[in-house]
Amino acid sequence: MSQQAAHRGGVVWALVITSVAGFMAALDNLVVTTALPSIREDLGGGLEDLEWTVSAYTLTFAVLLMFGAALGDRFGRRKLFGIGLAVFTVSSAAAALASGIEELIAARAVQGVGAAIMMPLTLTLLTAAVPAHKRGMAYGIWGAVNGLAVASGPLIGGALTEHASWQWIFWLNVPLGLALLPLARTRLTESHGTGGPLDVTGTLLASGGLFGIVYALIRGNIDGWSSTPVLTGLIAGGALLAGFVLHGARSKNPMLPMRLFRNRAFSAINAASLLMFVGMFGSIFLLSQFLQGVLGYSPTEAGLRMLPWTGMPMIVAPIAGYLSDRVGGRPVVTVGLALQAVGLGWFAVVLSPDVSYAAQLPALILSGIGMALYFAPAASLVMASVRPAEQGIASGANNALREVGGALGIAVLASVFSAQGGYGAPRAFVDGLVPALWVGTGVVGLAAVAASLLPGRGGASGGVEASAEKRVPASV
């Protein structure tokens, strides 16, 4: 075999390995949503337990994302990728074997640790394997596969739950992981980063702070907002997050340098991303249960009916990319977030215990178009807001904030839901869901306002938007 053919084979293998690994990690964000009623029926537990089956994954994923990338830079990206993949695969099997809700939550938390180590290194390893002139196409394929995972998550989760069992949403990862482990070892090339110091202090502060806040939000309606555990979580969590901010401002090598937020473009796109995921994740968490628990759809039927929302980015993203090239990313993202807010508000207006699917369809389509218009230019706006040397940190920070937003969104909207309604009867579920959706509408509306504060094409982000968009795919 010629050297050129061998190199081409290495590129293909790198693309396959990193894309499949990214698919697994992205899939587990939403694959659980349509399985939640079956998990509750099988393992028991209340709303707060269901929240943790999702939030335990998104929270550990978010907090350790940048730390996982730093570990790869220090100790070897291929080696740490293999370790993260192994942790993810083993914890997926543990989740499938869980006999109680607490065991499932613990396994989901460990899954998040594995994903946090594995996911950021997929793009780094792919970049190292692909020649510069072909990276745009490689990134596009990688991003499309990740988008497919998000789009198909509720459908795959619903189909496996209905036709096999909810355990298979986790068993699915095991053969994929076992196949990828030897391939990663033999087909990927080892590489290292700068080997800078690891920010253990920042990681501990962020982890403790976010856990305290999310714990308090989940337990507030159960234990009482003035109870000692809830107040402790809020106060201690807030103090630890304040410590994380101070650490990021004063430390020599922080995980997230706070000086980046002095840049209006960086602050605006990250605020928009955080708020968008708060509204979107919290809404999908509740709506997927509404489709099954109130309207009586099977898990597969519920997943299919969510596709106009979750699958729309696969259709609209190319159009959104074209528009952002022509008019800039700011108006596209702003309009997208506004449409997402309108979609959630539409849901809140039309929902009732016997609402037809036709009445929900416009809300699903609007939400899907809005999500697609946000995702397509978001990554390029993040990359364009910082210097090239800081793009790795910026990308990691944006992805981490999205995951944090997802965990907070589930906690906040479920808290509103449980305060106003509950699982008892269809009317009680709707009574809780409608105000929760109005909160989601308001939060995503604030995201649109934040996006409108981005500099225009002639501002700080102008000039590099288009090139950044070609370099870095939108990670969802």
PDB file of C-alpha atoms in Angstrom, residues 30-271:
ATOM      1  CA  LEU A  30     -31.983  13.199  24.797  1.00  0.00           C
ATOM      2  CA  VAL A  31     -32.333   9.428  24.300  1.00  0.00           C
ATOM      3  CA  VAL A  32     -33.666   9.059  27.846  1.00  0.00           C
ATOM      4  CA  THR A  33     -36.542  11.538  27.467  1.00  0.00           C
ATOM      5  CA  THR A  34     -39.048   9.227  25.756  1.00  0.00           C
ATOM      6  CA  ALA A  35     -38.098   6.372  28.105  1.00  0.00           C
ATOM      7  CA  LEU A  36     -38.843   8.331  31.299  1.00  0.00           C
ATOM      8  CA  PRO A  37     -42.423   7.046  31.818  1.00  0.00           C
ATOM      9  CA  SER A  38     -41.243   3.438  31.413  1.00  0.00           C
ATOM     10  CA  ILE A  39     -38.313   3.998  33.786  1.00  0.00           C
ATOM     11  CA  ARG A  40     -40.677   5.501  36.384  1.00  0.00           C
ATOM     12  CA  GLU A  41     -43.062   2.575  36.020  1.00  0.00           C
ATOM     13  CA  ASP A  42     -40.257   0.000  36.303  1.00  0.00           C
ATOM     14  CA  LEU A  43     -37.930   1.515  38.924  1.00  0.00           C
ATOM     15  CA  GLY A  44     -40.296   3.832  40.762  1.00  0.00           C
ATOM     16  CA  GLY A  45     -39.288   7.262  41.972  1.00  0.00           C
ATOM     17  CA  GLY A  46     -40.830  10.690  41.649  1.00  0.00           C
ATOM     18  CA  LEU A  47     -40.305  13.664  39.390  1.00  0.00           C
ATOM     19  CA  GLU A  48     -37.077  14.602  41.154  1.00  0.00           C
ATOM     20  CA  ASP A  49     -35.610  11.163  40.452  1.00  0.00           C
ATOM     21  CA  LEU A  50     -36.492  11.415  36.753  1.00  0.00           C
ATOM     22  CA  GLU A  51     -34.817  14.835  36.659  1.00  0.00           C
ATOM     23  CA  TRP A  52     -31.615  13.324  38.008  1.00  0.00           C
ATOM     24  CA  THR A  53     -31.581  10.539  35.399  1.00  0.00           C
ATOM     25  CA  VAL A  54     -31.075  13.320  32.832  1.00  0.00           C
ATOM     26  CA  SER A  55     -29.279  15.969  34.917  1.00  0.00           C
ATOM     27  CA  ALA A  56     -26.713  13.590  36.430  1.00  0.00           C
ATOM     28  CA  TYR A  57     -25.392  13.053  32.898  1.00  0.00           C
ATOM     29  CA  THR A  58     -25.568  16.637  31.631  1.00  0.00           C
ATOM     30  CA  LEU A  59     -24.092  18.061  34.843  1.00  0.00           C
ATOM     31  CA  THR A  60     -20.988  15.865  35.028  1.00  0.00           C
ATOM     32  CA  PHE A  61     -20.577  16.202  31.256  1.00  0.00           C
ATOM     33  CA  ALA A  62     -20.701  20.011  31.489  1.00  0.00           C
ATOM     34  CA  VAL A  63     -18.458  20.458  34.497  1.00  0.00           C
ATOM     35  CA  LEU A  64     -15.700  18.095  33.355  1.00  0.00           C
ATOM     36  CA  LEU A  65     -15.726  18.923  29.627  1.00  0.00           C
ATOM     37  CA  MET A  66     -12.826  21.396  29.660  1.00  0.00           C
ATOM     38  CA  PHE A  67     -10.959  19.366  32.279  1.00  0.00           C
ATOM     39  CA  GLY A  68     -11.228  16.280  30.056  1.00  0.00           C
ATOM     40  CA  ALA A  69      -9.714  18.189  27.133  1.00  0.00           C
ATOM     41  CA  ALA A  70      -6.874  19.385  29.358  1.00  0.00           C
ATOM     42  CA  LEU A  71      -6.191  15.826  30.536  1.00  0.00           C
ATOM     43  CA  GLY A  72      -5.864  14.739  26.902  1.00  0.00           C
ATOM     44  CA  ASP A  73      -3.454  17.570  26.129  1.00  0.00           C
ATOM     45  CA  ARG A  74      -1.309  16.628  29.118  1.00  0.00           C
ATOM     46  CA  PHE A  75      -1.290  12.807  29.053  1.00  0.00           C
ATOM     47  CA  GLY A  76      -2.047  11.987  25.423  1.00  0.00           C
ATOM     48  CA  ARG A  77      -5.256  12.511  23.500  1.00  0.00           C
ATOM     49  CA  ARG A  78      -5.583   8.990  22.133  1.00  0.00           C
ATOM     50  CA  LYS A  79      -4.894   7.467  25.547  1.00  0.00           C
ATOM     51  CA  LEU A  80      -7.455   9.658  27.338  1.00  0.00           C
ATOM     52  CA  PHE A  81      -9.964   9.177  24.530  1.00  0.00           C
ATOM     53  CA  GLY A  82      -9.689   5.418  25.092  1.00  0.00           C
ATOM     54  CA  ILE A  83     -10.101   5.846  28.849  1.00  0.00           C
ATOM     55  CA  GLY A  84     -13.152   8.072  28.402  1.00  0.00           C
ATOM     56  CA  LEU A  85     -14.670   5.631  25.914  1.00  0.00           C
ATOM     57  CA  ALA A  86     -14.086   2.715  28.287  1.00  0.00           C
ATOM     58  CA  VAL A  87     -15.690   4.583  31.219  1.00  0.00           C
ATOM     59  CA  PHE A  88     -18.661   5.521  29.033  1.00  0.00           C
ATOM     60  CA  THR A  89     -19.123   1.937  27.799  1.00  0.00           C
ATOM     61  CA  VAL A  90     -18.867   0.306  31.236  1.00  0.00           C
ATOM     62  CA  SER A  91     -21.201   2.873  32.850  1.00  0.00           C
ATOM     63  CA  SER A  92     -23.722   2.333  30.021  1.00  0.00           C
ATOM     64  CA  ALA A  93     -23.806  -1.358  30.922  1.00  0.00           C
ATOM     65  CA  ALA A  94     -24.185  -0.420  34.592  1.00  0.00           C
ATOM     66  CA  ALA A  95     -27.153   1.833  33.714  1.00  0.00           C
ATOM     67  CA  ALA A  96     -28.792  -1.015  31.780  1.00  0.00           C
ATOM     68  CA  LEU A  97     -28.294  -3.369  34.738  1.00  0.00           C
ATOM     69  CA  ALA A  98     -29.554  -0.892  37.360  1.00  0.00           C
ATOM     70  CA  SER A  99     -32.172  -2.434  39.635  1.00  0.00           C
ATOM     71  CA  GLY A 100     -33.148   0.817  41.335  1.00  0.00           C
ATOM     72  CA  ILE A 101     -33.459   4.486  40.431  1.00  0.00           C
ATOM     73  CA  GLU A 102     -30.486   5.477  42.619  1.00  0.00           C
ATOM     74  CA  GLU A 103     -28.215   3.005  40.804  1.00  0.00           C
ATOM     75  CA  LEU A 104     -29.390   4.370  37.449  1.00  0.00           C
ATOM     76  CA  ILE A 105     -28.651   7.960  38.500  1.00  0.00           C
ATOM     77  CA  ALA A 106     -25.167   6.978  39.708  1.00  0.00           C
ATOM     78  CA  ALA A 107     -24.442   5.167  36.440  1.00  0.00           C
ATOM     79  CA  ARG A 108     -25.657   8.197  34.457  1.00  0.00           C
ATOM     80  CA  ALA A 109     -23.284  10.443  36.411  1.00  0.00           C
ATOM     81  CA  VAL A 110     -20.331   8.173  35.563  1.00  0.00           C
ATOM     82  CA  GLN A 111     -21.503   8.127  31.937  1.00  0.00           C
ATOM     83  CA  GLY A 112     -21.207  11.904  31.964  1.00  0.00           C
ATOM     84  CA  VAL A 113     -17.629  11.650  33.235  1.00  0.00           C
ATOM     85  CA  GLY A 114     -16.712   9.311  30.372  1.00  0.00           C
ATOM     86  CA  ALA A 115     -18.423  11.553  27.807  1.00  0.00           C
ATOM     87  CA  ALA A 116     -16.657  14.638  29.179  1.00  0.00           C
ATOM     88  CA  ILE A 117     -13.264  13.019  28.643  1.00  0.00           C
ATOM     89  CA  MET A 118     -14.147  11.457  25.280  1.00  0.00           C
ATOM     90  CA  MET A 119     -16.224  14.137  23.525  1.00  0.00           C
ATOM     91  CA  PRO A 120     -13.815  17.118  23.342  1.00  0.00           C
ATOM     92  CA  LEU A 121     -10.995  14.837  22.168  1.00  0.00           C
ATOM     93  CA  THR A 122     -13.014  13.585  19.170  1.00  0.00           C
ATOM     94  CA  LEU A 123     -12.556  16.923  17.407  1.00  0.00           C
ATOM     95  CA  THR A 124      -8.907  17.266  18.457  1.00  0.00           C
ATOM     96  CA  LEU A 125      -8.023  13.787  17.188  1.00  0.00           C
ATOM     97  CA  LEU A 126      -9.919  14.402  13.954  1.00  0.00           C
ATOM     98  CA  THR A 127      -8.079  17.683  13.400  1.00  0.00           C
ATOM     99  CA  ALA A 128      -4.719  15.965  13.895  1.00  0.00           C
ATOM    100  CA  ALA A 129      -5.584  13.241  11.357  1.00  0.00           C
ATOM    101  CA  VAL A 130      -7.107  15.336   8.553  1.00  0.00           C
ATOM    102  CA  PRO A 131      -5.056  17.643   6.269  1.00  0.00           C
ATOM    103  CA  ALA A 132      -5.937  21.317   6.664  1.00  0.00           C
ATOM    104  CA  HIS A 133      -7.502  21.608   3.190  1.00  0.00           C
ATOM    105  CA  LYS A 134      -9.963  18.760   3.918  1.00  0.00           C
ATOM    106  CA  ARG A 135     -10.974  19.699   7.452  1.00  0.00           C
ATOM    107  CA  GLY A 136     -14.061  21.642   6.399  1.00  0.00           C
ATOM    108  CA  MET A 137     -15.628  18.522   4.883  1.00  0.00           C
ATOM    109  CA  ALA A 138     -14.517  16.342   7.822  1.00  0.00           C
ATOM    110  CA  TYR A 139     -15.955  18.797  10.353  1.00  0.00           C
ATOM    111  CA  GLY A 140     -19.175  18.924   8.355  1.00  0.00           C
ATOM    112  CA  ILE A 141     -19.592  15.134   8.500  1.00  0.00           C
ATOM    113  CA  TRP A 142     -18.715  15.076  12.211  1.00  0.00           C
ATOM    114  CA  GLY A 143     -21.215  17.843  12.940  1.00  0.00           C
ATOM    115  CA  ALA A 144     -23.944  16.181  10.848  1.00  0.00           C
ATOM    116  CA  VAL A 145     -23.533  12.902  12.743  1.00  0.00           C
ATOM    117  CA  ASN A 146     -23.799  14.749  16.070  1.00  0.00           C
ATOM    118  CA  GLY A 147     -26.879  16.570  14.789  1.00  0.00           C
ATOM    119  CA  LEU A 148     -28.403  13.258  13.751  1.00  0.00           C
ATOM    120  CA  ALA A 149     -27.862  11.953  17.302  1.00  0.00           C
ATOM    121  CA  VAL A 150     -29.805  14.851  18.814  1.00  0.00           C
ATOM    122  CA  ALA A 151     -32.554  14.632  16.183  1.00  0.00           C
ATOM    123  CA  SER A 152     -33.007  10.887  16.537  1.00  0.00           C
ATOM    124  CA  GLY A 153     -32.512  10.679  20.316  1.00  0.00           C
ATOM    125  CA  PRO A 154     -36.203  10.749  21.328  1.00  0.00           C
ATOM    126  CA  LEU A 155     -37.159   8.439  18.431  1.00  0.00           C
ATOM    127  CA  ILE A 156     -34.405   5.878  19.128  1.00  0.00           C
ATOM    128  CA  GLY A 157     -35.206   5.992  22.848  1.00  0.00           C
ATOM    129  CA  GLY A 158     -38.918   5.523  22.152  1.00  0.00           C
ATOM    130  CA  ALA A 159     -38.471   2.684  19.658  1.00  0.00           C
ATOM    131  CA  LEU A 160     -36.071   0.724  21.876  1.00  0.00           C
ATOM    132  CA  THR A 161     -38.258   1.258  24.952  1.00  0.00           C
ATOM    133  CA  GLU A 162     -41.421   0.108  23.178  1.00  0.00           C
ATOM    134  CA  HIS A 163     -40.071  -2.813  21.139  1.00  0.00           C
ATOM    135  CA  ALA A 164     -37.366  -4.083  23.522  1.00  0.00           C
ATOM    136  CA  SER A 165     -37.067  -2.373  26.916  1.00  0.00           C
ATOM    137  CA  TRP A 166     -35.776   0.936  28.282  1.00  0.00           C
ATOM    138  CA  GLN A 167     -32.531  -0.841  29.251  1.00  0.00           C
ATOM    139  CA  TRP A 168     -31.648  -1.093  25.553  1.00  0.00           C
ATOM    140  CA  ILE A 169     -31.157   2.654  25.260  1.00  0.00           C
ATOM    141  CA  PHE A 170     -28.015   1.983  27.331  1.00  0.00           C
ATOM    142  CA  TRP A 171     -27.128  -1.479  26.000  1.00  0.00           C
ATOM    143  CA  LEU A 172     -26.882   0.140  22.548  1.00  0.00           C
ATOM    144  CA  ASN A 173     -23.651   1.880  23.608  1.00  0.00           C
ATOM    145  CA  VAL A 174     -21.915  -1.306  24.722  1.00  0.00           C
ATOM    146  CA  PRO A 175     -21.225  -3.059  21.375  1.00  0.00           C
ATOM    147  CA  LEU A 176     -20.368   0.296  19.779  1.00  0.00           C
ATOM    148  CA  GLY A 177     -17.916   1.080  22.560  1.00  0.00           C
ATOM    149  CA  LEU A 178     -16.346  -2.383  22.490  1.00  0.00           C
ATOM    150  CA  ALA A 179     -15.860  -2.100  18.719  1.00  0.00           C
ATOM    151  CA  LEU A 180     -14.324   1.375  18.932  1.00  0.00           C
ATOM    152  CA  LEU A 181     -11.830   0.659  21.728  1.00  0.00           C
ATOM    153  CA  PRO A 182      -9.403  -1.536  19.716  1.00  0.00           C
ATOM    154  CA  LEU A 183      -9.882   0.648  16.634  1.00  0.00           C
ATOM    155  CA  ALA A 184      -8.954   3.759  18.590  1.00  0.00           C
ATOM    156  CA  ARG A 185      -5.853   2.013  19.883  1.00  0.00           C
ATOM    157  CA  THR A 186      -4.649   0.842  16.472  1.00  0.00           C
ATOM    158  CA  ARG A 187      -6.018   3.421  14.009  1.00  0.00           C
ATOM    159  CA  LEU A 188      -5.584   6.767  15.782  1.00  0.00           C
ATOM    160  CA  THR A 189      -2.282   8.592  16.152  1.00  0.00           C
ATOM    161  CA  GLU A 190      -1.207   9.769  19.600  1.00  0.00           C
ATOM    162  CA  SER A 191      -0.789  13.516  20.065  1.00  0.00           C
ATOM    163  CA  HIS A 192      -0.250  15.938  22.934  1.00  0.00           C
ATOM    164  CA  GLY A 193      -1.085  19.579  23.623  1.00  0.00           C
ATOM    165  CA  THR A 194       0.914  22.216  25.414  1.00  0.00           C
ATOM    166  CA  GLY A 195       0.957  20.246  28.642  1.00  0.00           C
ATOM    167  CA  GLY A 196      -0.194  23.222  30.709  1.00  0.00           C
ATOM    168  CA  PRO A 197      -1.174  22.829  34.371  1.00  0.00           C
ATOM    169  CA  LEU A 198      -4.536  21.242  35.168  1.00  0.00           C
ATOM    170  CA  ASP A 199      -7.058  23.509  36.894  1.00  0.00           C
ATOM    171  CA  VAL A 200      -8.204  21.129  39.623  1.00  0.00           C
ATOM    172  CA  THR A 201      -9.335  24.000  41.883  1.00  0.00           C
ATOM    173  CA  GLY A 202     -11.559  25.494  39.188  1.00  0.00           C
ATOM    174  CA  THR A 203     -13.057  22.097  38.391  1.00  0.00           C
ATOM    175  CA  LEU A 204     -13.919  21.433  42.056  1.00  0.00           C
ATOM    176  CA  LEU A 205     -15.430  24.905  42.534  1.00  0.00           C
ATOM    177  CA  ALA A 206     -17.594  24.637  39.400  1.00  0.00           C
ATOM    178  CA  SER A 207     -18.659  21.054  40.198  1.00  0.00           C
ATOM    179  CA  GLY A 208     -19.625  21.812  43.785  1.00  0.00           C
ATOM    180  CA  GLY A 209     -21.376  25.052  42.925  1.00  0.00           C
ATOM    181  CA  LEU A 210     -23.489  23.648  40.109  1.00  0.00           C
ATOM    182  CA  PHE A 211     -24.394  20.541  42.090  1.00  0.00           C
ATOM    183  CA  GLY A 212     -25.576  22.692  45.015  1.00  0.00           C
ATOM    184  CA  ILE A 213     -27.756  24.912  42.825  1.00  0.00           C
ATOM    185  CA  VAL A 214     -29.307  22.053  40.820  1.00  0.00           C
ATOM    186  CA  TYR A 215     -29.868  19.980  43.981  1.00  0.00           C
ATOM    187  CA  ALA A 216     -31.711  22.898  45.623  1.00  0.00           C
ATOM    188  CA  LEU A 217     -33.867  23.529  42.543  1.00  0.00           C
ATOM    189  CA  ILE A 218     -34.853  19.868  42.318  1.00  0.00           C
ATOM    190  CA  ARG A 219     -35.611  19.487  46.038  1.00  0.00           C
ATOM    191  CA  GLY A 220     -37.233  22.914  46.596  1.00  0.00           C
ATOM    192  CA  ASN A 221     -40.881  21.879  46.136  1.00  0.00           C
ATOM    193  CA  ILE A 222     -40.355  18.597  47.983  1.00  0.00           C
ATOM    194  CA  ASP A 223     -38.449  19.741  51.076  1.00  0.00           C
ATOM    195  CA  GLY A 224     -39.656  23.352  51.076  1.00  0.00           C
ATOM    196  CA  TRP A 225     -37.729  26.364  49.799  1.00  0.00           C
ATOM    197  CA  SER A 226     -36.851  27.429  53.340  1.00  0.00           C
ATOM    198  CA  SER A 227     -35.678  23.975  54.446  1.00  0.00           C
ATOM    199  CA  THR A 228     -32.082  23.541  55.579  1.00  0.00           C
ATOM    200  CA  PRO A 229     -30.946  21.251  52.696  1.00  0.00           C
ATOM    201  CA  VAL A 230     -32.388  23.572  50.033  1.00  0.00           C
ATOM    202  CA  LEU A 231     -31.041  26.776  51.582  1.00  0.00           C
ATOM    203  CA  THR A 232     -27.664  25.114  52.097  1.00  0.00           C
ATOM    204  CA  GLY A 233     -27.573  24.060  48.455  1.00  0.00           C
ATOM    205  CA  LEU A 234     -28.463  27.537  47.219  1.00  0.00           C
ATOM    206  CA  ILE A 235     -26.099  29.431  49.522  1.00  0.00           C
ATOM    207  CA  ALA A 236     -23.153  27.023  49.301  1.00  0.00           C
ATOM    208  CA  GLY A 237     -23.638  26.532  45.562  1.00  0.00           C
ATOM    209  CA  GLY A 238     -23.775  30.275  44.974  1.00  0.00           C
ATOM    210  CA  ALA A 239     -20.676  30.833  47.108  1.00  0.00           C
ATOM    211  CA  LEU A 240     -18.715  28.138  45.261  1.00  0.00           C
ATOM    212  CA  LEU A 241     -19.712  29.575  41.867  1.00  0.00           C
ATOM    213  CA  ALA A 242     -18.644  33.035  43.064  1.00  0.00           C
ATOM    214  CA  GLY A 243     -15.345  31.443  44.056  1.00  0.00           C
ATOM    215  CA  PHE A 244     -15.071  29.927  40.579  1.00  0.00           C
ATOM    216  CA  VAL A 245     -15.532  33.371  39.011  1.00  0.00           C
ATOM    217  CA  LEU A 246     -12.879  34.907  41.293  1.00  0.00           C
ATOM    218  CA  HIS A 247     -10.545  32.002  40.559  1.00  0.00           C
ATOM    219  CA  GLY A 248     -11.052  32.490  36.819  1.00  0.00           C
ATOM    220  CA  ALA A 249     -10.266  36.185  37.163  1.00  0.00           C
ATOM    221  CA  ARG A 250      -7.135  35.828  39.323  1.00  0.00           C
ATOM    222  CA  SER A 251      -5.569  32.445  38.546  1.00  0.00           C
ATOM    223  CA  LYS A 252      -2.660  32.212  36.116  1.00  0.00           C
ATOM    224  CA  ASN A 253      -4.031  29.212  34.176  1.00  0.00           C
ATOM    225  CA  PRO A 254      -7.768  28.936  34.925  1.00  0.00           C
ATOM    226  CA  MET A 255     -10.093  26.448  33.282  1.00  0.00           C
ATOM    227  CA  LEU A 256     -12.252  29.358  32.115  1.00  0.00           C
ATOM    228  CA  PRO A 257     -10.483  32.758  31.994  1.00  0.00           C
ATOM    229  CA  MET A 258     -13.007  35.398  33.046  1.00  0.00           C
ATOM    230  CA  ARG A 259     -11.252  38.005  30.905  1.00  0.00           C
ATOM    231  CA  LEU A 260     -12.942  36.394  27.879  1.00  0.00           C
ATOM    232  CA  PHE A 261     -16.278  37.738  29.123  1.00  0.00           C
ATOM    233  CA  ARG A 262     -15.053  41.311  28.758  1.00  0.00           C
ATOM    234  CA  ASN A 263     -15.584  40.731  25.036  1.00  0.00           C
ATOM    235  CA  ARG A 264     -19.178  41.668  24.188  1.00  0.00           C
ATOM    236  CA  ALA A 265     -19.429  39.089  21.406  1.00  0.00           C
ATOM    237  CA  PHE A 266     -18.226  36.234  23.631  1.00  0.00           C
ATOM    238  CA  SER A 267     -20.519  37.226  26.515  1.00  0.00           C
ATOM    239  CA  ALA A 268     -23.572  37.676  24.289  1.00  0.00           C
ATOM    240  CA  ILE A 269     -23.352  34.363  22.397  1.00  0.00           C
ATOM    241  CA  ASN A 270     -22.627  32.394  25.578  1.00  0.00           C
ATOM    242  CA  ALA A 271     -25.517  34.044  27.450  1.00  0.00           C
TER     243      ALA A 271
END
